[in-house]
Short mmCIF file of C-alpha atoms and ligand atoms in Angstrom, two decimals:
data_model
loop_
_atom_site.label_atom_id
_atom_site.label_comp_id
_atom_site.label_asym_id
_atom_site.label_seq_id
_atom_site.Cartn_x
_atom_site.Cartn_y
_atom_site.Cartn_z
CA MET A 10 -0.56 -17.05 -36.05
CA GLY A 11 -0.72 -19.89 -33.57
CA GLY A 12 -1.54 -17.38 -30.83
CA LYS A 13 -4.35 -19.36 -29.24
CA GLU A 14 -2.44 -22.62 -29.45
CA SER A 15 0.68 -21.14 -27.86
CA THR A 16 -1.41 -19.57 -25.06
CA GLU A 17 -3.03 -22.93 -24.36
CA LYS A 18 0.35 -24.63 -24.41
CA LYS A 19 1.69 -22.10 -21.92
CA ALA A 20 -1.33 -22.53 -19.64
CA ALA A 21 -0.72 -26.28 -19.57
CA ARG A 22 2.86 -25.90 -18.35
CA PRO A 23 3.45 -27.01 -14.76
CA ARG A 24 4.14 -24.03 -12.53
CA VAL A 25 7.27 -23.79 -10.41
CA VAL A 26 7.97 -21.06 -7.90
CA VAL A 27 11.66 -20.34 -7.22
CA VAL A 28 11.83 -18.70 -3.80
CA ASN A 29 14.92 -17.01 -2.41
CA GLY A 30 15.41 -16.04 1.21
CA PRO A 31 17.14 -13.22 3.06
CA ASN A 32 20.03 -11.28 1.57
CA LEU A 33 19.76 -13.00 -1.80
CA GLY A 34 18.44 -9.69 -3.15
CA ARG A 35 22.05 -8.56 -2.64
CA LEU A 36 23.55 -11.11 -5.02
CA GLY A 37 26.32 -9.54 -7.09
CA VAL A 38 27.47 -7.25 -4.28
CA ARG A 39 27.31 -9.66 -1.32
CA GLN A 40 30.48 -11.73 -0.92
CA PRO A 41 31.11 -12.19 -4.67
CA ASP A 42 33.94 -14.59 -3.82
CA VAL A 43 31.27 -16.92 -2.37
CA TYR A 44 28.10 -16.10 -4.36
CA GLY A 45 29.54 -14.80 -7.64
CA HIS A 46 29.18 -11.51 -9.50
CA GLN A 47 25.76 -12.07 -11.07
CA ASP A 48 22.72 -10.46 -9.47
CA LEU A 49 19.16 -11.61 -8.73
CA ALA A 50 17.88 -10.11 -11.99
CA GLU A 51 20.32 -12.32 -13.90
CA LEU A 52 19.32 -15.36 -11.84
CA THR A 53 15.67 -14.58 -12.62
CA ARG A 54 16.43 -14.31 -16.33
CA LEU A 55 18.37 -17.57 -16.35
CA CYS A 56 15.62 -19.44 -14.49
CA SER A 57 13.07 -18.24 -17.06
CA VAL A 58 15.27 -19.44 -19.93
CA TRP A 59 15.86 -22.82 -18.26
CA GLY A 60 12.18 -23.16 -17.39
CA GLU A 61 11.16 -22.36 -20.95
CA ARG A 62 13.48 -25.09 -22.28
CA LEU A 63 12.14 -27.59 -19.77
CA GLY A 64 8.47 -26.78 -20.41
CA LEU A 65 7.98 -25.22 -16.98
CA ASP A 66 6.25 -21.96 -16.09
CA VAL A 67 8.81 -20.46 -13.70
CA GLU A 68 8.35 -17.52 -11.35
CA VAL A 69 11.31 -16.27 -9.28
CA ARG A 70 10.76 -14.45 -5.98
CA GLN A 71 12.92 -13.12 -3.15
CA THR A 72 12.10 -11.97 0.37
CA ASP A 73 13.94 -11.10 3.55
CA ASP A 74 10.77 -11.88 5.54
CA GLU A 75 10.20 -15.33 7.05
CA ALA A 76 6.41 -14.87 7.22
CA VAL A 77 6.28 -14.04 3.52
CA MET A 78 8.27 -17.17 2.68
CA VAL A 79 5.94 -19.31 4.84
CA GLY A 80 2.94 -17.73 3.07
CA TRP A 81 4.42 -18.65 -0.31
CA MET A 82 4.59 -22.31 0.81
CA HIS A 83 0.90 -22.23 1.80
CA LYS A 84 0.06 -20.72 -1.58
CA ALA A 85 2.12 -23.40 -3.37
CA VAL A 86 0.14 -26.11 -1.55
CA ASP A 87 -3.21 -24.46 -2.33
CA GLU A 88 -2.34 -23.97 -6.00
CA GLY A 89 -0.41 -27.24 -6.57
CA THR A 90 2.82 -25.46 -7.47
CA ALA A 91 6.24 -27.16 -7.28
CA VAL A 92 8.93 -25.31 -5.31
CA VAL A 93 12.62 -24.61 -5.78
CA MET A 94 13.85 -22.99 -2.57
CA ASN A 95 17.04 -21.26 -1.53
CA PRO A 96 16.10 -20.64 2.11
CA ALA A 97 19.38 -18.73 2.71
CA ALA A 98 19.96 -18.21 6.44
CA PHE A 99 16.46 -19.57 7.25
CA THR A 100 17.95 -22.94 6.23
CA HIS A 101 19.77 -23.20 9.49
CA TYR A 102 17.10 -22.33 12.06
CA SER A 103 13.58 -21.75 10.72
CA TYR A 104 11.31 -24.49 12.02
CA ALA A 105 8.38 -22.40 10.76
CA LEU A 106 9.71 -22.64 7.21
CA ALA A 107 10.55 -26.34 7.69
CA ASP A 108 6.95 -27.02 8.79
CA ALA A 109 5.64 -25.09 5.79
CA ALA A 110 8.00 -26.96 3.45
CA HIS A 111 6.79 -30.22 5.00
CA MET A 112 3.26 -29.36 3.88
CA VAL A 113 4.48 -28.95 0.30
CA GLY A 114 5.85 -32.50 0.41
CA ASP A 115 2.67 -33.79 2.07
CA ALA A 116 0.74 -32.34 -0.87
CA GLY A 117 2.82 -34.54 -3.18
CA LEU A 118 4.63 -31.57 -4.70
CA PRO A 119 8.38 -31.50 -5.41
CA LEU A 120 10.43 -29.19 -3.22
CA MET A 121 14.07 -28.83 -4.25
CA GLU A 122 16.45 -27.09 -1.85
CA VAL A 123 19.29 -25.15 -3.51
CA HIS A 124 22.36 -23.40 -2.14
CA ILE A 125 24.70 -21.39 -4.33
CA SER A 126 27.64 -22.14 -2.05
CA ASN A 127 28.37 -25.39 -0.27
CA PRO A 128 27.25 -24.61 3.29
CA ALA A 129 28.84 -27.85 4.56
CA SER A 130 32.28 -26.44 3.75
CA ARG A 131 31.70 -23.13 5.53
CA ASP A 132 30.89 -21.89 9.06
CA GLU A 133 29.80 -24.41 11.68
CA PHE A 134 26.26 -22.95 11.89
CA ARG A 135 25.76 -23.53 8.15
CA LYS A 136 26.36 -27.27 8.45
CA ARG A 137 22.83 -27.95 9.68
CA SER A 138 19.80 -27.57 7.44
CA VAL A 139 16.35 -27.89 8.97
CA ILE A 140 14.95 -27.86 5.42
CA SER A 141 16.91 -30.84 3.97
CA PRO A 142 14.93 -33.47 5.93
CA VAL A 143 11.68 -32.25 4.35
CA ALA A 144 13.04 -31.46 0.88
CA THR A 145 12.71 -33.85 -2.04
CA GLY A 146 16.38 -33.24 -2.76
CA THR A 147 19.18 -30.77 -2.13
CA ILE A 148 21.74 -29.24 -4.51
CA THR A 149 24.69 -27.32 -3.08
CA GLY A 150 27.90 -25.69 -4.23
CA MET A 151 27.11 -25.35 -7.93
CA GLY A 152 26.52 -21.61 -8.12
CA PHE A 153 23.56 -20.43 -10.20
CA PHE A 154 23.83 -23.69 -12.17
CA GLY A 155 22.33 -25.39 -9.09
CA TYR A 156 18.99 -23.71 -9.90
CA ARG A 157 19.11 -25.24 -13.35
CA LEU A 158 19.75 -28.67 -11.84
CA ALA A 159 16.86 -28.09 -9.43
CA LEU A 160 14.51 -27.11 -12.26
CA GLU A 161 15.60 -30.18 -14.23
CA SER A 162 14.88 -32.27 -11.13
CA VAL A 163 11.39 -30.76 -10.89
CA ALA A 164 10.75 -31.49 -14.57
CA HIS A 165 11.96 -35.05 -14.01
CA LEU A 166 9.81 -35.51 -10.90
CA LEU A 167 6.72 -34.15 -12.67
CA ALA A 168 7.58 -36.22 -15.75
CA VAL A 169 7.25 -33.14 -18.00
C1 DQA B 207 23.07 -19.89 1.00
C2 DQA B 207 23.92 -20.46 2.14
C3 DQA B 207 23.41 -19.97 3.49
O1 DQA B 207 24.22 -20.47 4.54
C4 DQA B 207 23.45 -18.45 3.55
O2 DQA B 207 22.88 -18.01 4.77
C5 DQA B 207 22.83 -17.79 2.38
C6 DQA B 207 22.99 -18.37 1.06
C7 DQA B 207 23.65 -20.26 -0.38
O3 DQA B 207 22.93 -20.06 -1.36
O4 DQA B 207 24.78 -20.72 -0.49
O5 DQA B 207 22.27 -16.70 2.50
O6 DQA B 207 21.78 -20.44 1.10
#
């Protein structure tokens, strides 16, 4: 009952890709005092729940590979997909990722930068983000909840 209608409704949902950079596959075991005890699977589950509530079709990905992350930005541009990005350490030095993120903005697509911790309160090298200048907005220091705020921001920007 309502199968066709619900499929159509799902197809009409704006797509958002939530991309996570290097070492975020180690959430839960990596510095739990900084990043918490929940793992990437839990983050993925939460993002799906939040996306569902917001009317967004959310897909969560993680890679340790800069080229893969750049490729995902190209794909987002080609497919008109909004981006939530935790660039992890790439944040601080990847001009390749910054250029790719710039293209997402040029395509008129939201790109929200998220950090679980507050990099500004940590090591000196974390204080600079090469992604922030090309992001629509940045959310830091809110733990996994920051992804929820980023998804809400995307929904707001897309007027879902
Ligand atoms: C991080 C902060 C970065 O400085 C760090 O390299 C990460 C995670 C965060 O989510 O707080 O890997 O992006």
